[in-house]
């Protein structure tokens, strides 16, 4: 029994660390976003391989009839030597879609699939609770 508990505690610690790292990388510029280059590094991808993952996510957005340009914004930056460098500003939803399109055989990817899927579920629960609270207020007002 202690082996199972230790295993679960390790997974919970890994989840918390992953969640804290992901959240620490968010930026603010009128809205919250993450740089694709940071997500790429977290997931252990090369630039070329990660571009393929982003492309798969864009196709998924199109399949779902969701405008990807509201979630993925291409940005031209310059590196420390003054060379142009392409990056993307990503919404939380874009990060989720990209991570879900990444290779789950990579331990880093599997970890962040868990982190973002869990966060998505927590947001859903909070939204549903807010909706119930709002409905209760409407009912009270009607009484």
mmCIF file of C-alpha atoms in Angstrom:
data_model
loop_
_atom_site.group_PDB
_atom_site.id
_atom_site.type_symbol
_atom_site.label_atom_id
_atom_site.label_comp_id
_atom_site.label_asym_id
_atom_site.label_seq_id
_atom_site.Cartn_x
_atom_site.Cartn_y
_atom_site.Cartn_z
ATOM 1 C CA UNK A 1 0.000 0.000 0.000
ATOM 2 C CA UNK A 2 2.751 2.582 0.733
ATOM 3 C CA UNK A 3 4.139 2.148 -2.811
ATOM 4 C CA UNK A 4 0.834 3.246 -4.343
ATOM 5 C CA UNK A 5 0.599 6.229 -2.012
ATOM 6 C CA UNK A 6 4.169 7.276 -2.824
ATOM 7 C CA UNK A 7 3.444 6.920 -6.558
ATOM 8 C CA UNK A 8 0.313 9.083 -6.280
ATOM 9 C CA UNK A 9 2.093 11.700 -4.171
ATOM 10 C CA UNK A 10 4.849 11.895 -6.802
ATOM 11 C CA UNK A 11 2.215 12.436 -9.530
ATOM 12 C CA UNK A 12 0.476 15.142 -7.487
ATOM 13 C CA UNK A 13 3.789 16.919 -6.887
ATOM 14 C CA UNK A 14 4.649 16.647 -10.606
ATOM 15 C CA UNK A 15 1.210 18.056 -11.483
ATOM 16 C CA UNK A 16 1.617 21.017 -9.100
ATOM 17 C CA UNK A 17 5.113 21.795 -10.366
ATOM 18 C CA UNK A 18 3.957 21.575 -13.978
ATOM 19 C CA UNK A 19 0.956 23.776 -13.306
ATOM 20 C CA UNK A 20 3.052 26.372 -11.472
ATOM 21 C CA UNK A 21 5.641 26.467 -14.280
ATOM 22 C CA UNK A 22 2.968 26.819 -16.952
ATOM 23 C CA UNK A 23 1.224 29.622 -15.062
ATOM 24 C CA UNK A 24 4.514 31.409 -14.344
ATOM 25 C CA UNK A 25 5.148 31.753 -18.091
ATOM 26 C CA UNK A 26 1.958 33.657 -18.856
ATOM 27 C CA UNK A 27 2.311 37.228 -20.079
ATOM 28 C CA UNK A 28 -0.057 40.188 -20.007
ATOM 29 C CA UNK A 29 -0.578 42.657 -22.818
ATOM 30 C CA UNK A 30 -4.228 43.605 -22.631
ATOM 31 C CA UNK A 31 -4.936 39.879 -22.383
ATOM 32 C CA UNK A 32 -3.178 36.805 -21.014
ATOM 33 C CA UNK A 33 -0.986 34.842 -23.416
ATOM 34 C CA UNK A 34 1.914 32.403 -23.554
ATOM 35 C CA UNK A 35 4.814 32.405 -26.016
ATOM 36 C CA UNK A 36 4.929 29.304 -28.201
ATOM 37 C CA UNK A 37 8.717 29.211 -27.793
ATOM 38 C CA UNK A 38 8.275 28.743 -24.025
ATOM 39 C CA UNK A 39 5.702 25.999 -24.543
ATOM 40 C CA UNK A 40 8.020 24.353 -27.072
ATOM 41 C CA UNK A 41 10.826 24.292 -24.525
ATOM 42 C CA UNK A 42 8.534 22.941 -21.779
ATOM 43 C CA UNK A 43 7.455 20.100 -24.070
ATOM 44 C CA UNK A 44 10.993 19.266 -25.195
ATOM 45 C CA UNK A 45 10.550 19.984 -28.920
ATOM 46 C CA UNK A 46 12.855 21.406 -31.564
ATOM 47 C CA UNK A 47 11.553 24.434 -33.475
ATOM 48 C CA UNK A 48 10.872 22.430 -36.644
ATOM 49 C CA UNK A 49 9.081 19.594 -34.861
ATOM 50 C CA UNK A 50 7.021 22.007 -32.778
ATOM 51 C CA UNK A 51 5.882 23.878 -35.885
ATOM 52 C CA UNK A 52 4.334 20.596 -37.069
ATOM 53 C CA UNK A 53 2.458 20.303 -33.758
ATOM 54 C CA UNK A 54 1.193 23.884 -34.127
ATOM 55 C CA UNK A 55 0.084 23.104 -37.690
ATOM 56 C CA UNK A 56 -1.892 20.083 -36.432
ATOM 57 C CA UNK A 57 -3.542 22.287 -33.804
ATOM 58 C CA UNK A 58 -4.479 24.858 -36.478
ATOM 59 C CA UNK A 59 -6.078 22.051 -38.524
ATOM 60 C CA UNK A 60 -7.993 20.973 -35.426
ATOM 61 C CA UNK A 61 -9.276 24.525 -34.951
ATOM 62 C CA UNK A 62 -10.441 24.507 -38.594
ATOM 63 C CA UNK A 63 -12.123 21.112 -38.184
ATOM 64 C CA UNK A 64 -13.991 22.437 -35.148
ATOM 65 C CA UNK A 65 -14.876 25.643 -37.045
ATOM 66 C CA UNK A 66 -13.078 27.774 -34.451
ATOM 67 C CA UNK A 67 -11.178 30.790 -35.794
ATOM 68 C CA UNK A 68 -7.586 29.903 -34.905
ATOM 69 C CA UNK A 69 -6.395 33.477 -35.384
ATOM 70 C CA UNK A 70 -8.291 34.448 -32.226
ATOM 71 C CA UNK A 71 -6.079 32.028 -30.288
ATOM 72 C CA UNK A 72 -2.785 31.850 -32.192
ATOM 73 C CA UNK A 73 -1.105 35.066 -33.305
ATOM 74 C CA UNK A 74 2.112 34.914 -35.358
ATOM 75 C CA UNK A 75 4.681 37.484 -34.192
ATOM 76 C CA UNK A 76 8.003 38.439 -35.761
ATOM 77 C CA UNK A 77 10.666 39.047 -33.091
ATOM 78 C CA UNK A 78 14.420 39.563 -33.231
ATOM 79 C CA UNK A 79 16.923 37.469 -31.313
ATOM 80 C CA UNK A 80 19.918 38.826 -29.393
ATOM 81 C CA UNK A 81 21.981 39.009 -32.620
ATOM 82 C CA UNK A 82 19.272 40.993 -34.424
ATOM 83 C CA UNK A 83 18.097 38.070 -36.556
ATOM 84 C CA UNK A 84 14.367 37.732 -37.230
ATOM 85 C CA UNK A 85 12.681 34.999 -35.227
ATOM 86 C CA UNK A 86 9.094 33.781 -35.590
ATOM 87 C CA UNK A 87 7.057 33.134 -32.463
ATOM 88 C CA UNK A 88 3.390 32.905 -31.560
ATOM 89 C CA UNK A 89 1.225 34.422 -28.865
ATOM 90 C CA UNK A 90 -1.079 31.670 -27.595
ATOM 91 C CA UNK A 91 -4.247 31.779 -25.554
ATOM 92 C CA UNK A 92 -4.729 29.177 -22.820
ATOM 93 C CA UNK A 93 -7.101 27.360 -25.180
ATOM 94 C CA UNK A 94 -4.463 27.328 -27.935
ATOM 95 C CA UNK A 95 -1.931 25.915 -25.462
ATOM 96 C CA UNK A 96 -4.402 23.155 -24.607
ATOM 97 C CA UNK A 97 -5.051 22.355 -28.274
ATOM 98 C CA UNK A 98 -1.321 22.312 -29.061
ATOM 99 C CA UNK A 99 -0.437 20.132 -26.083
ATOM 100 C CA UNK A 100 -3.216 17.708 -27.035
ATOM 101 C CA UNK A 101 -1.748 17.459 -30.558
ATOM 102 C CA UNK A 102 1.764 16.770 -29.229
ATOM 103 C CA UNK A 103 3.330 13.327 -28.850
ATOM 104 C CA UNK A 104 2.079 11.818 -25.572
ATOM 105 C CA UNK A 105 4.976 9.335 -25.588
ATOM 106 C CA UNK A 106 7.191 12.224 -24.517
ATOM 107 C CA UNK A 107 7.090 12.437 -20.690
ATOM 108 C CA UNK A 108 7.019 16.250 -20.786
ATOM 109 C CA UNK A 109 3.998 16.202 -23.101
ATOM 110 C CA UNK A 110 2.121 13.632 -21.028
ATOM 111 C CA UNK A 111 2.728 15.753 -17.928
ATOM 112 C CA UNK A 112 1.330 18.916 -19.526
ATOM 113 C CA UNK A 113 -1.592 17.051 -21.077
ATOM 114 C CA UNK A 114 -2.555 16.151 -17.516
ATOM 115 C CA UNK A 115 -1.956 19.693 -16.239
ATOM 116 C CA UNK A 116 -4.016 21.424 -18.934
ATOM 117 C CA UNK A 117 -6.793 18.833 -19.048
ATOM 118 C CA UNK A 118 -7.161 19.107 -15.271
ATOM 119 C CA UNK A 119 -7.227 22.904 -15.454
ATOM 120 C CA UNK A 120 -9.870 22.735 -18.187
ATOM 121 C CA UNK A 121 -12.020 20.501 -15.992
ATOM 122 C CA UNK A 122 -11.603 22.820 -13.000
ATOM 123 C CA UNK A 123 -12.697 25.793 -15.137
ATOM 124 C CA UNK A 124 -15.713 23.811 -16.313
ATOM 125 C CA UNK A 125 -16.693 22.978 -12.738
ATOM 126 C CA UNK A 126 -16.294 26.616 -11.679
ATOM 127 C CA UNK A 127 -18.374 27.780 -14.658
ATOM 128 C CA UNK A 128 -21.129 25.278 -13.879
ATOM 129 C CA UNK A 129 -21.149 26.387 -10.226
ATOM 130 C CA UNK A 130 -21.351 30.056 -11.247
ATOM 131 C CA UNK A 131 -24.249 29.199 -13.567
ATOM 132 C CA UNK A 132 -26.081 27.411 -10.728
ATOM 133 C CA UNK A 133 -25.449 30.346 -8.375
ATOM 134 C CA UNK A 134 -26.795 32.761 -11.000
ATOM 135 C CA UNK A 135 -29.914 30.631 -11.517
ATOM 136 C CA UNK A 136 -30.484 30.590 -7.739
ATOM 137 C CA UNK A 137 -30.290 34.392 -7.661
ATOM 138 C CA UNK A 138 -32.852 34.666 -10.457
ATOM 139 C CA UNK A 139 -35.193 32.279 -8.620
ATOM 140 C CA UNK A 140 -34.811 34.286 -5.393
ATOM 141 C CA UNK A 141 -35.595 37.474 -7.266
ATOM 142 C CA UNK A 142 -38.727 35.886 -8.722
ATOM 143 C CA UNK A 143 -39.958 34.843 -5.244
#
